[in-house]
Coordinates of N, CA and C in Angstrom, one line a residue:
M27 N -5.2 -12.3 13.3 CA -6.0 -11.1 13.8 C -6.5 -10.7 12.4
D28 N -7.8 -10.6 12.2 CA -8.5 -9.9 11.1 C -8.5 -8.4 11.4
F29 N -8.1 -7.4 10.3 CA -8.4 -6.0 10.5 C -9.6 -5.6 10.1
P30 N -10.4 -4.7 10.6 CA -11.7 -4.2 9.9 C -11.4 -3.9 8.8
S31 N -12.6 -4.0 8.0 CA -12.5 -3.8 6.3 C -12.2 -2.0 6.2
W32 N -12.7 -1.4 7.2 CA -12.5 0.2 6.9 C -10.6 0.2 7.0
L33 N -10.1 -0.5 7.7 CA -8.8 -0.5 7.9 C -7.9 -0.8 6.8
Q34 N -8.4 -2.1 6.2 CA -8.0 -2.6 5.1 C -7.7 -1.7 4.2
R35 N -9.3 -1.0 3.7 CA -9.4 -0.1 2.7 C -8.2 0.9 2.9
A36 N -7.9 1.6 4.2 CA -7.2 2.6 4.4 C -5.7 2.3 4.0
I37 N -5.3 1.1 4.2 CA -4.0 0.5 3.9 C -3.8 0.3 2.7
E38 N -4.9 -0.2 1.8 CA -4.7 -0.3 0.5 C -4.5 0.9 -0.3
A39 N -5.7 2.1 0.2 CA -5.3 3.5 -0.4 C -4.1 4.0 -0.2
R40 N -3.4 4.0 1.1 CA -2.2 4.3 1.3 C -1.0 3.7 0.3
L41 N -1.3 2.7 0.4 CA -0.4 1.6 -0.8 C -0.3 2.3 -2.2
D42 N -1.5 2.4 -2.5 CA -1.8 3.0 -3.9 C -1.2 4.4 -4.0
E43 N -1.3 5.5 -3.1 CA -0.8 6.5 -3.0 C 0.6 6.5 -3.0
V44 N 1.3 5.8 -2.2 CA 2.7 5.6 -2.1 C 3.4 5.0 -3.6
S45 N 2.7 4.0 -3.9 CA 3.1 3.6 -5.0 C 3.3 4.3 -6.3
A46 N 2.0 5.3 -6.2 CA 2.2 6.3 -7.4 C 3.2 7.7 -7.0
R47 N 3.4 7.7 -5.9 CA 4.5 8.8 -6.0 C 5.7 8.1 -6.2
I48 N 6.2 6.8 -6.0 CA 7.2 6.6 -6.4 C 7.4 6.2 -7.7
E49 N 6.4 5.9 -8.2 CA 6.5 5.6 -9.8 C 6.9 7.1 -10.7
H50 N 7.0 8.4 -9.5 CA 7.3 9.3 -10.6 C 8.8 10.0 -10.0
E51 N 9.4 9.2 -9.0 CA 10.7 9.7 -8.5 C 11.6 9.7 -9.7
P52 N 12.2 10.9 -9.7 CA 13.3 11.3 -10.8 C 14.5 9.9 -10.9
E53 N 14.7 9.7 -9.6 CA 15.9 8.6 -9.5 C 15.4 7.4 -10.3
L54 N 14.0 6.9 -9.7 CA 13.6 5.5 -10.5 C 13.3 5.9 -11.9
S55 N 12.8 6.9 -12.5 CA 12.4 6.9 -14.0 C 13.6 6.9 -14.7
R56 N 14.9 7.8 -14.1 CA 16.2 7.5 -14.7 C 16.6 5.9 -15.0
V57 N 16.5 5.4 -13.6 CA 16.9 3.4 -13.8 C 16.0 3.2 -14.7
R58 N 14.8 3.2 -14.6 CA 13.6 2.7 -15.5 C 14.0 2.8 -17.1
G59 N 14.3 4.2 -17.7 CA 15.1 4.4 -18.7 C 15.8 3.5 -19.1
E60 N 17.1 3.7 -18.3 CA 18.2 2.9 -18.6 C 17.8 1.4 -18.5
T61 N 17.0 0.9 -17.8 CA 16.6 -0.7 -18.2 C 15.9 -0.6 -19.4
D62 N 15.1 0.1 -20.0 CA 14.0 -0.2 -21.2 C 15.3 0.1 -22.2
E63 N 16.2 1.1 -22.4 CA 17.2 1.0 -23.5 C 17.6 -0.5 -23.4
A64 N 18.3 -1.1 -22.3 CA 19.1 -2.2 -22.3 C 18.1 -3.4 -22.8
F65 N 17.4 -3.4 -22.3 CA 16.1 -4.5 -22.8 C 15.8 -4.2 -24.3
E66 N 16.1 -3.1 -24.9 CA 15.9 -2.7 -26.4 C 17.0 -3.4 -27.2
V67 N 18.3 -3.3 -26.5 CA 19.2 -3.8 -27.2 C 19.3 -5.4 -27.2
L68 N 18.6 -6.0 -25.9 CA 18.4 -7.3 -25.5 C 17.4 -7.9 -26.8
L69 N 16.6 -7.6 -27.3 CA 15.8 -7.9 -28.1 C 16.3 -8.2 -29.3
A70 N 17.3 -7.3 -29.7 CA 18.1 -7.4 -31.0 C 19.0 -8.6 -31.2
G71 N 19.3 -9.1 -30.0 CA 20.2 -10.3 -30.1 C 19.4 -11.7 -30.2
K72 N 20.3 -12.4 -30.6 CA 19.7 -13.8 -31.3 C 19.5 -14.9 -30.1
D73 N 20.4 -15.2 -29.5 CA 20.4 -16.1 -28.3 C 20.4 -15.1 -27.2
V74 N 19.4 -15.0 -26.7 CA 19.3 -13.6 -25.8 C 20.0 -13.9 -24.3
E75 N 19.8 -15.0 -23.9 CA 20.5 -15.1 -22.4 C 21.9 -15.5 -22.3
L76 N 22.5 -15.5 -23.6 CA 24.0 -15.6 -23.6 C 24.9 -14.6 -23.8
T77 N 24.1 -13.2 -24.3 CA 24.5 -12.2 -24.5 C 25.0 -11.3 -23.6
P78 N 25.9 -10.6 -23.5 CA 26.3 -9.6 -22.4 C 25.1 -8.3 -22.3
E79 N 24.6 -7.9 -23.3 CA 23.3 -7.4 -23.4 C 22.4 -7.8 -22.4
Y80 N 22.0 -9.2 -22.5 CA 21.2 -9.7 -21.5 C 21.7 -9.5 -19.8
T81 N 22.7 -9.8 -19.8 CA 23.5 -9.7 -18.2 C 23.2 -8.1 -18.2
E82 N 23.5 -7.1 -18.8 CA 23.3 -5.9 -18.7 C 22.0 -5.2 -18.2
W83 N 21.1 -6.1 -18.9 CA 19.6 -5.5 -18.8 C 19.1 -6.2 -17.5
E84 N 19.6 -7.4 -17.5 CA 19.3 -8.5 -15.9 C 19.6 -7.3 -14.8
S85 N 20.8 -7.0 -14.8 CA 21.4 -6.1 -13.7 C 20.5 -4.6 -13.6
R86 N 20.7 -4.1 -14.6 CA 19.4 -2.7 -14.6 C 18.3 -2.9 -13.9
Y87 N 17.6 -4.2 -14.3 CA 16.0 -4.5 -13.8 C 16.2 -4.7 -12.5
S88 N 17.3 -5.3 -12.0 CA 17.4 -5.7 -10.5 C 17.5 -4.6 -9.9
V89 N 18.4 -3.5 -10.3 CA 18.7 -2.3 -9.5 C 17.2 -1.6 -9.7
S90 N 16.6 -1.5 -10.5 CA 15.4 -0.8 -10.6 C 14.3 -1.5 -9.6
K91 N 14.4 -2.6 -9.7 CA 13.4 -3.1 -8.7 C 13.7 -2.9 -7.2
S92 N 14.9 -3.0 -7.0 CA 15.5 -2.9 -5.7 C 15.2 -1.6 -5.1
I93 N 15.5 -0.8 -5.8 CA 15.0 1.0 -5.4 C 13.6 1.0 -5.2
E94 N 12.6 0.2 -6.1 CA 11.3 0.6 -6.1 C 10.8 0.0 -4.5
N95 N 11.4 -1.3 -4.6 CA 11.1 -2.1 -3.3 C 11.6 -1.4 -2.0
E96 N 12.7 -0.7 -2.0 CA 13.2 -0.1 -0.6 C 12.3 1.1 -0.5
R97 N 12.1 1.7 -1.4 CA 11.1 2.8 -1.0 C 9.8 2.4 -0.8
L98 N 9.1 1.5 -1.0 CA 8.1 0.8 -0.6 C 8.0 0.4 0.7
Y99 N 9.4 -0.4 1.3 CA 9.4 -0.9 2.2 C 9.7 0.2 3.3
M100 N 10.2 1.5 2.9 CA 10.9 2.5 4.0 C 9.4 3.3 4.2
Q101 N 8.6 3.6 3.4 CA 7.5 4.3 3.5 C 6.5 3.5 4.5
G102 N 6.6 2.3 4.2 CA 5.6 1.3 4.9 C 6.2 1.5 6.6
L103 N 7.4 1.3 6.5 CA 7.9 1.5 8.1 C 7.5 2.9 8.5
R104 N 7.8 3.8 7.9 CA 7.2 4.8 8.5 C 5.8 5.1 8.9
D105 N 4.9 4.7 7.9 CA 3.6 4.6 8.0 C 3.3 3.9 9.3
G106 N 3.7 2.7 9.4 CA 3.4 1.8 10.5 C 4.0 2.2 11.9
I107 N 5.2 2.9 12.0 CA 5.8 3.8 13.1 C 4.6 4.8 13.4
Q108 N 4.0 5.5 12.7 CA 3.3 6.6 12.7 C 1.9 6.0 13.3
L109 N 1.6 5.1 12.7 CA 0.3 4.1 13.2 C 0.4 4.1 14.6
T110 N 1.3 3.1 15.0 CA 1.6 2.6 16.2 C 1.8 3.8 17.2
V111 N 2.5 4.9 17.0 CA 2.5 6.0 17.8 C 1.2 7.0 18.0
S112 N 0.3 6.7 17.1 CA -1.0 7.3 17.1 C -1.8 6.5 17.8
L113 N -1.7 5.3 17.8 CA -2.3 4.3 18.5 C -2.3 4.2 19.9
I114 N -1.0 4.1 20.3 CA -0.7 4.3 21.6 C -0.9 5.8 22.2
G115 N -0.8 6.9 21.8 CA -1.2 8.1 22.1 C -2.6 8.1 22.6
E116 N -3.3 7.7 21.7 CA -4.9 7.7 21.9 C -5.2 6.5 23.1
S117 N -4.7 5.7 23.0 CA -4.8 4.9 24.1 C -4.4 5.3 25.7
M118 N -3.5 6.2 25.7 CA -3.0 6.9 26.8 C -4.0 8.0 27.3
L119 N -4.5 8.7 26.2 CA -5.5 9.7 26.6 C -6.7 8.8 27.0
V120 N -7.2 8.0 26.3 CA -8.3 7.1 26.8 C -8.1 6.7 28.4
E121 N -6.9 6.0 29.0 CA -6.5 5.6 30.1 C -6.4 6.9 30.9
K122 N -5.8 8.1 30.5 CA -5.9 9.1 31.3 C -7.1 9.8 32.0
G123 N -8.1 9.7 30.8 CA -9.5 10.1 30.8 C -10.3 9.3 31.8
N124 N -10.1 7.9 31.9 CA -10.8 6.9 32.8 C -10.2 7.3 34.3
E125 N -9.0 7.5 34.1 CA -8.4 7.6 35.5 C -9.0 9.1 36.4
S126 N -9.3 10.0 35.6 CA -9.9 11.2 35.9 C -11.1 11.1 36.3
D127 N -12.0 10.2 36.0 CA -13.2 9.8 36.5 C -13.5 9.5 37.8

């Protein structure tokens, strides 16, 4: 099933808005800062993948991506539920209006 283009644009705009808001969350900013620091230490090493710094950076990067993905997922879930409830409520109003005719 294809969504109408106006709905696709609305979904994309909402995703952009949520992504921008998540980018500025204090917890995620802190974790990204730690990830960046670990990456700088990593670059100072010679055989990067064999260093404990690489393991540290990889771990921090994974945590930061996990937090970001969790936030996006939860907001998408909330938005989806809200949209569903709105559509069901609207369809019930239409049905109720048709019954009173």
